[in-house]
């Protein structure tokens, strides 16, 4: 009976993860999940890959500097300031000058929120597609 309950729990978790992944990657907004302490990119969804021109494995090697214009106030340091604001003041909404893999600059609206998952403090950046 215990083994059967464990198997059912595992199947339930697997289906739940599949549903989450399907929604996460099909949503029409670019999502970037970052470590709130370092700004390291931990995960991205399919729309972010489409918008910025990177593969998933390439995107996970990036930091915010790589997808920002780098011109003040759109630098890694400025991005970390926004993360600190989100951590201390709550959700942040602002415009950001982004850069795709080819170097093309474009403007995005950022909706930044803090989340804690498994004792790790994360920041989610949601960029609505215009």
PDB file of C-alpha atoms in Angstrom:
ATOM      1  CA  UNK A   1       0.000   0.000   0.000  1.00  0.00           C
ATOM      2  CA  UNK A   2       2.814   2.432   0.862  1.00  0.00           C
ATOM      3  CA  UNK A   3       4.622   1.615  -2.393  1.00  0.00           C
ATOM      4  CA  UNK A   4       1.443   2.221  -4.375  1.00  0.00           C
ATOM      5  CA  UNK A   5       0.870   5.580  -2.649  1.00  0.00           C
ATOM      6  CA  UNK A   6       4.474   6.571  -3.400  1.00  0.00           C
ATOM      7  CA  UNK A   7       4.051   5.638  -7.058  1.00  0.00           C
ATOM      8  CA  UNK A   8       0.840   7.668  -7.245  1.00  0.00           C
ATOM      9  CA  UNK A   9       2.586  10.628  -5.607  1.00  0.00           C
ATOM     10  CA  UNK A  10       5.452  10.426  -8.087  1.00  0.00           C
ATOM     11  CA  UNK A  11       3.021  10.251 -11.016  1.00  0.00           C
ATOM     12  CA  UNK A  12       1.061  13.193  -9.638  1.00  0.00           C
ATOM     13  CA  UNK A  13       4.258  15.263  -9.285  1.00  0.00           C
ATOM     14  CA  UNK A  14       5.379  14.313 -12.786  1.00  0.00           C
ATOM     15  CA  UNK A  15       2.028  15.401 -14.287  1.00  0.00           C
ATOM     16  CA  UNK A  16       2.132  18.621 -12.290  1.00  0.00           C
ATOM     17  CA  UNK A  17       5.662  19.384 -13.560  1.00  0.00           C
ATOM     18  CA  UNK A  18       4.593  18.639 -17.143  1.00  0.00           C
ATOM     19  CA  UNK A  19       1.638  21.044 -16.819  1.00  0.00           C
ATOM     20  CA  UNK A  20       3.859  23.729 -15.325  1.00  0.00           C
ATOM     21  CA  UNK A  21       6.485  23.353 -18.093  1.00  0.00           C
ATOM     22  CA  UNK A  22       3.811  23.470 -20.811  1.00  0.00           C
ATOM     23  CA  UNK A  23       2.371  26.714 -19.420  1.00  0.00           C
ATOM     24  CA  UNK A  24       5.788  28.260 -18.635  1.00  0.00           C
ATOM     25  CA  UNK A  25       7.099  27.716 -22.156  1.00  0.00           C
ATOM     26  CA  UNK A  26       3.887  28.570 -24.033  1.00  0.00           C
ATOM     27  CA  UNK A  27       3.092  31.855 -22.280  1.00  0.00           C
ATOM     28  CA  UNK A  28       3.413  34.903 -24.538  1.00  0.00           C
ATOM     29  CA  UNK A  29       5.731  36.830 -22.170  1.00  0.00           C
ATOM     30  CA  UNK A  30       9.493  36.410 -21.862  1.00  0.00           C
ATOM     31  CA  UNK A  31      10.420  35.142 -18.390  1.00  0.00           C
ATOM     32  CA  UNK A  32      13.896  35.234 -16.830  1.00  0.00           C
ATOM     33  CA  UNK A  33      14.484  33.717 -13.389  1.00  0.00           C
ATOM     34  CA  UNK A  34      17.546  35.111 -11.586  1.00  0.00           C
ATOM     35  CA  UNK A  35      19.355  34.539  -8.320  1.00  0.00           C
ATOM     36  CA  UNK A  36      18.476  37.588  -6.210  1.00  0.00           C
ATOM     37  CA  UNK A  37      21.974  37.752  -4.684  1.00  0.00           C
ATOM     38  CA  UNK A  38      24.147  37.479  -7.795  1.00  0.00           C
ATOM     39  CA  UNK A  39      21.826  38.237 -10.703  1.00  0.00           C
ATOM     40  CA  UNK A  40      22.829  34.936 -12.344  1.00  0.00           C
ATOM     41  CA  UNK A  41      20.246  33.638 -14.804  1.00  0.00           C
ATOM     42  CA  UNK A  42      18.856  30.355 -13.504  1.00  0.00           C
ATOM     43  CA  UNK A  43      16.090  29.671 -16.013  1.00  0.00           C
ATOM     44  CA  UNK A  44      14.282  31.200 -18.968  1.00  0.00           C
ATOM     45  CA  UNK A  45      11.186  30.304 -20.914  1.00  0.00           C
ATOM     46  CA  UNK A  46      10.709  29.729 -24.633  1.00  0.00           C
ATOM     47  CA  UNK A  47       9.507  33.278 -25.349  1.00  0.00           C
ATOM     48  CA  UNK A  48      12.729  34.701 -23.878  1.00  0.00           C
ATOM     49  CA  UNK A  49      14.751  32.436 -26.168  1.00  0.00           C
ATOM     50  CA  UNK A  50      12.700  33.579 -29.141  1.00  0.00           C
ATOM     51  CA  UNK A  51      13.016  37.262 -28.200  1.00  0.00           C
ATOM     52  CA  UNK A  52      16.766  37.241 -27.527  1.00  0.00           C
ATOM     53  CA  UNK A  53      17.896  34.598 -30.046  1.00  0.00           C
ATOM     54  CA  UNK A  54      19.689  32.256 -27.640  1.00  0.00           C
ATOM     55  CA  UNK A  55      19.341  28.531 -27.057  1.00  0.00           C
ATOM     56  CA  UNK A  56      18.321  27.427 -23.565  1.00  0.00           C
ATOM     57  CA  UNK A  57      21.840  26.211 -22.727  1.00  0.00           C
ATOM     58  CA  UNK A  58      23.356  29.490 -23.987  1.00  0.00           C
ATOM     59  CA  UNK A  59      20.888  31.574 -21.973  1.00  0.00           C
ATOM     60  CA  UNK A  60      21.799  29.770 -18.750  1.00  0.00           C
ATOM     61  CA  UNK A  61      25.425  30.879 -19.215  1.00  0.00           C
ATOM     62  CA  UNK A  62      24.456  34.561 -19.494  1.00  0.00           C
ATOM     63  CA  UNK A  63      24.124  37.294 -16.942  1.00  0.00           C
ATOM     64  CA  UNK A  64      21.923  40.341 -17.257  1.00  0.00           C
ATOM     65  CA  UNK A  65      24.814  42.316 -18.763  1.00  0.00           C
ATOM     66  CA  UNK A  66      24.747  40.057 -21.835  1.00  0.00           C
ATOM     67  CA  UNK A  67      21.098  40.876 -22.554  1.00  0.00           C
ATOM     68  CA  UNK A  68      21.266  44.574 -21.670  1.00  0.00           C
ATOM     69  CA  UNK A  69      22.567  47.436 -23.778  1.00  0.00           C
ATOM     70  CA  UNK A  70      25.333  48.076 -21.254  1.00  0.00           C
ATOM     71  CA  UNK A  71      24.866  51.831 -21.636  1.00  0.00           C
ATOM     72  CA  UNK A  72      24.104  53.480 -18.265  1.00  0.00           C
ATOM     73  CA  UNK A  73      21.562  53.176 -16.763  1.00  0.00           C
ATOM     74  CA  UNK A  74      21.174  49.750 -18.446  1.00  0.00           C
ATOM     75  CA  UNK A  75      24.198  47.939 -16.988  1.00  0.00           C
ATOM     76  CA  UNK A  76      24.735  44.890 -14.769  1.00  0.00           C
ATOM     77  CA  UNK A  77      25.176  47.211 -11.780  1.00  0.00           C
ATOM     78  CA  UNK A  78      21.885  48.984 -12.536  1.00  0.00           C
ATOM     79  CA  UNK A  79      20.141  45.617 -12.891  1.00  0.00           C
ATOM     80  CA  UNK A  80      21.451  44.551  -9.473  1.00  0.00           C
ATOM     81  CA  UNK A  81      20.108  47.819  -8.026  1.00  0.00           C
ATOM     82  CA  UNK A  82      16.639  46.942  -9.392  1.00  0.00           C
ATOM     83  CA  UNK A  83      16.933  43.472  -7.838  1.00  0.00           C
ATOM     84  CA  UNK A  84      17.792  45.028  -4.454  1.00  0.00           C
ATOM     85  CA  UNK A  85      14.779  47.343  -4.801  1.00  0.00           C
ATOM     86  CA  UNK A  86      12.526  44.376  -5.540  1.00  0.00           C
ATOM     87  CA  UNK A  87      13.917  42.605  -2.460  1.00  0.00           C
ATOM     88  CA  UNK A  88      13.343  45.564  -0.133  1.00  0.00           C
ATOM     89  CA  UNK A  89      10.413  47.458  -1.666  1.00  0.00           C
ATOM     90  CA  UNK A  90       8.371  44.829  -3.499  1.00  0.00           C
ATOM     91  CA  UNK A  91       7.505  44.492  -7.176  1.00  0.00           C
ATOM     92  CA  UNK A  92       9.240  46.849  -9.594  1.00  0.00           C
ATOM     93  CA  UNK A  93       8.010  48.012 -12.997  1.00  0.00           C
ATOM     94  CA  UNK A  94      10.329  49.819 -15.394  1.00  0.00           C
ATOM     95  CA  UNK A  95      11.531  50.133 -18.973  1.00  0.00           C
ATOM     96  CA  UNK A  96      14.887  48.562 -19.938  1.00  0.00           C
ATOM     97  CA  UNK A  97      17.106  48.725 -23.007  1.00  0.00           C
ATOM     98  CA  UNK A  98      17.796  45.118 -23.978  1.00  0.00           C
ATOM     99  CA  UNK A  99      20.182  43.504 -26.439  1.00  0.00           C
ATOM    100  CA  UNK A 100      19.671  40.267 -28.364  1.00  0.00           C
ATOM    101  CA  UNK A 101      22.318  37.753 -29.438  1.00  0.00           C
ATOM    102  CA  UNK A 102      22.986  39.635 -32.684  1.00  0.00           C
ATOM    103  CA  UNK A 103      23.589  42.898 -30.790  1.00  0.00           C
ATOM    104  CA  UNK A 104      20.288  44.517 -31.801  1.00  0.00           C
ATOM    105  CA  UNK A 105      19.055  46.939 -29.129  1.00  0.00           C
ATOM    106  CA  UNK A 106      15.360  47.149 -28.250  1.00  0.00           C
ATOM    107  CA  UNK A 107      13.134  48.361 -25.419  1.00  0.00           C
ATOM    108  CA  UNK A 108      11.280  46.060 -23.017  1.00  0.00           C
ATOM    109  CA  UNK A 109       8.929  46.665 -20.116  1.00  0.00           C
ATOM    110  CA  UNK A 110      10.072  44.784 -17.014  1.00  0.00           C
ATOM    111  CA  UNK A 111       7.826  43.477 -14.263  1.00  0.00           C
ATOM    112  CA  UNK A 112      10.220  42.266 -11.528  1.00  0.00           C
ATOM    113  CA  UNK A 113       9.048  40.286  -8.514  1.00  0.00           C
ATOM    114  CA  UNK A 114      10.776  38.447  -5.696  1.00  0.00           C
ATOM    115  CA  UNK A 115      10.010  34.803  -4.887  1.00  0.00           C
ATOM    116  CA  UNK A 116      11.452  32.266  -2.461  1.00  0.00           C
ATOM    117  CA  UNK A 117      11.522  28.655  -3.615  1.00  0.00           C
ATOM    118  CA  UNK A 118      13.188  25.913  -1.563  1.00  0.00           C
ATOM    119  CA  UNK A 119      14.939  28.550   0.589  1.00  0.00           C
ATOM    120  CA  UNK A 120      16.462  30.232  -2.477  1.00  0.00           C
ATOM    121  CA  UNK A 121      15.543  33.869  -3.088  1.00  0.00           C
ATOM    122  CA  UNK A 122      14.796  34.419  -6.760  1.00  0.00           C
ATOM    123  CA  UNK A 123      13.729  37.302  -8.948  1.00  0.00           C
ATOM    124  CA  UNK A 124      11.402  36.793 -11.877  1.00  0.00           C
ATOM    125  CA  UNK A 125      11.539  39.234 -14.752  1.00  0.00           C
ATOM    126  CA  UNK A 126       8.501  39.156 -16.974  1.00  0.00           C
ATOM    127  CA  UNK A 127       8.702  41.042 -20.234  1.00  0.00           C
ATOM    128  CA  UNK A 128       5.360  41.430 -22.008  1.00  0.00           C
ATOM    129  CA  UNK A 129       5.606  41.128 -25.760  1.00  0.00           C
ATOM    130  CA  UNK A 130       4.538  44.377 -27.400  1.00  0.00           C
TER     131      UNK A 130
END
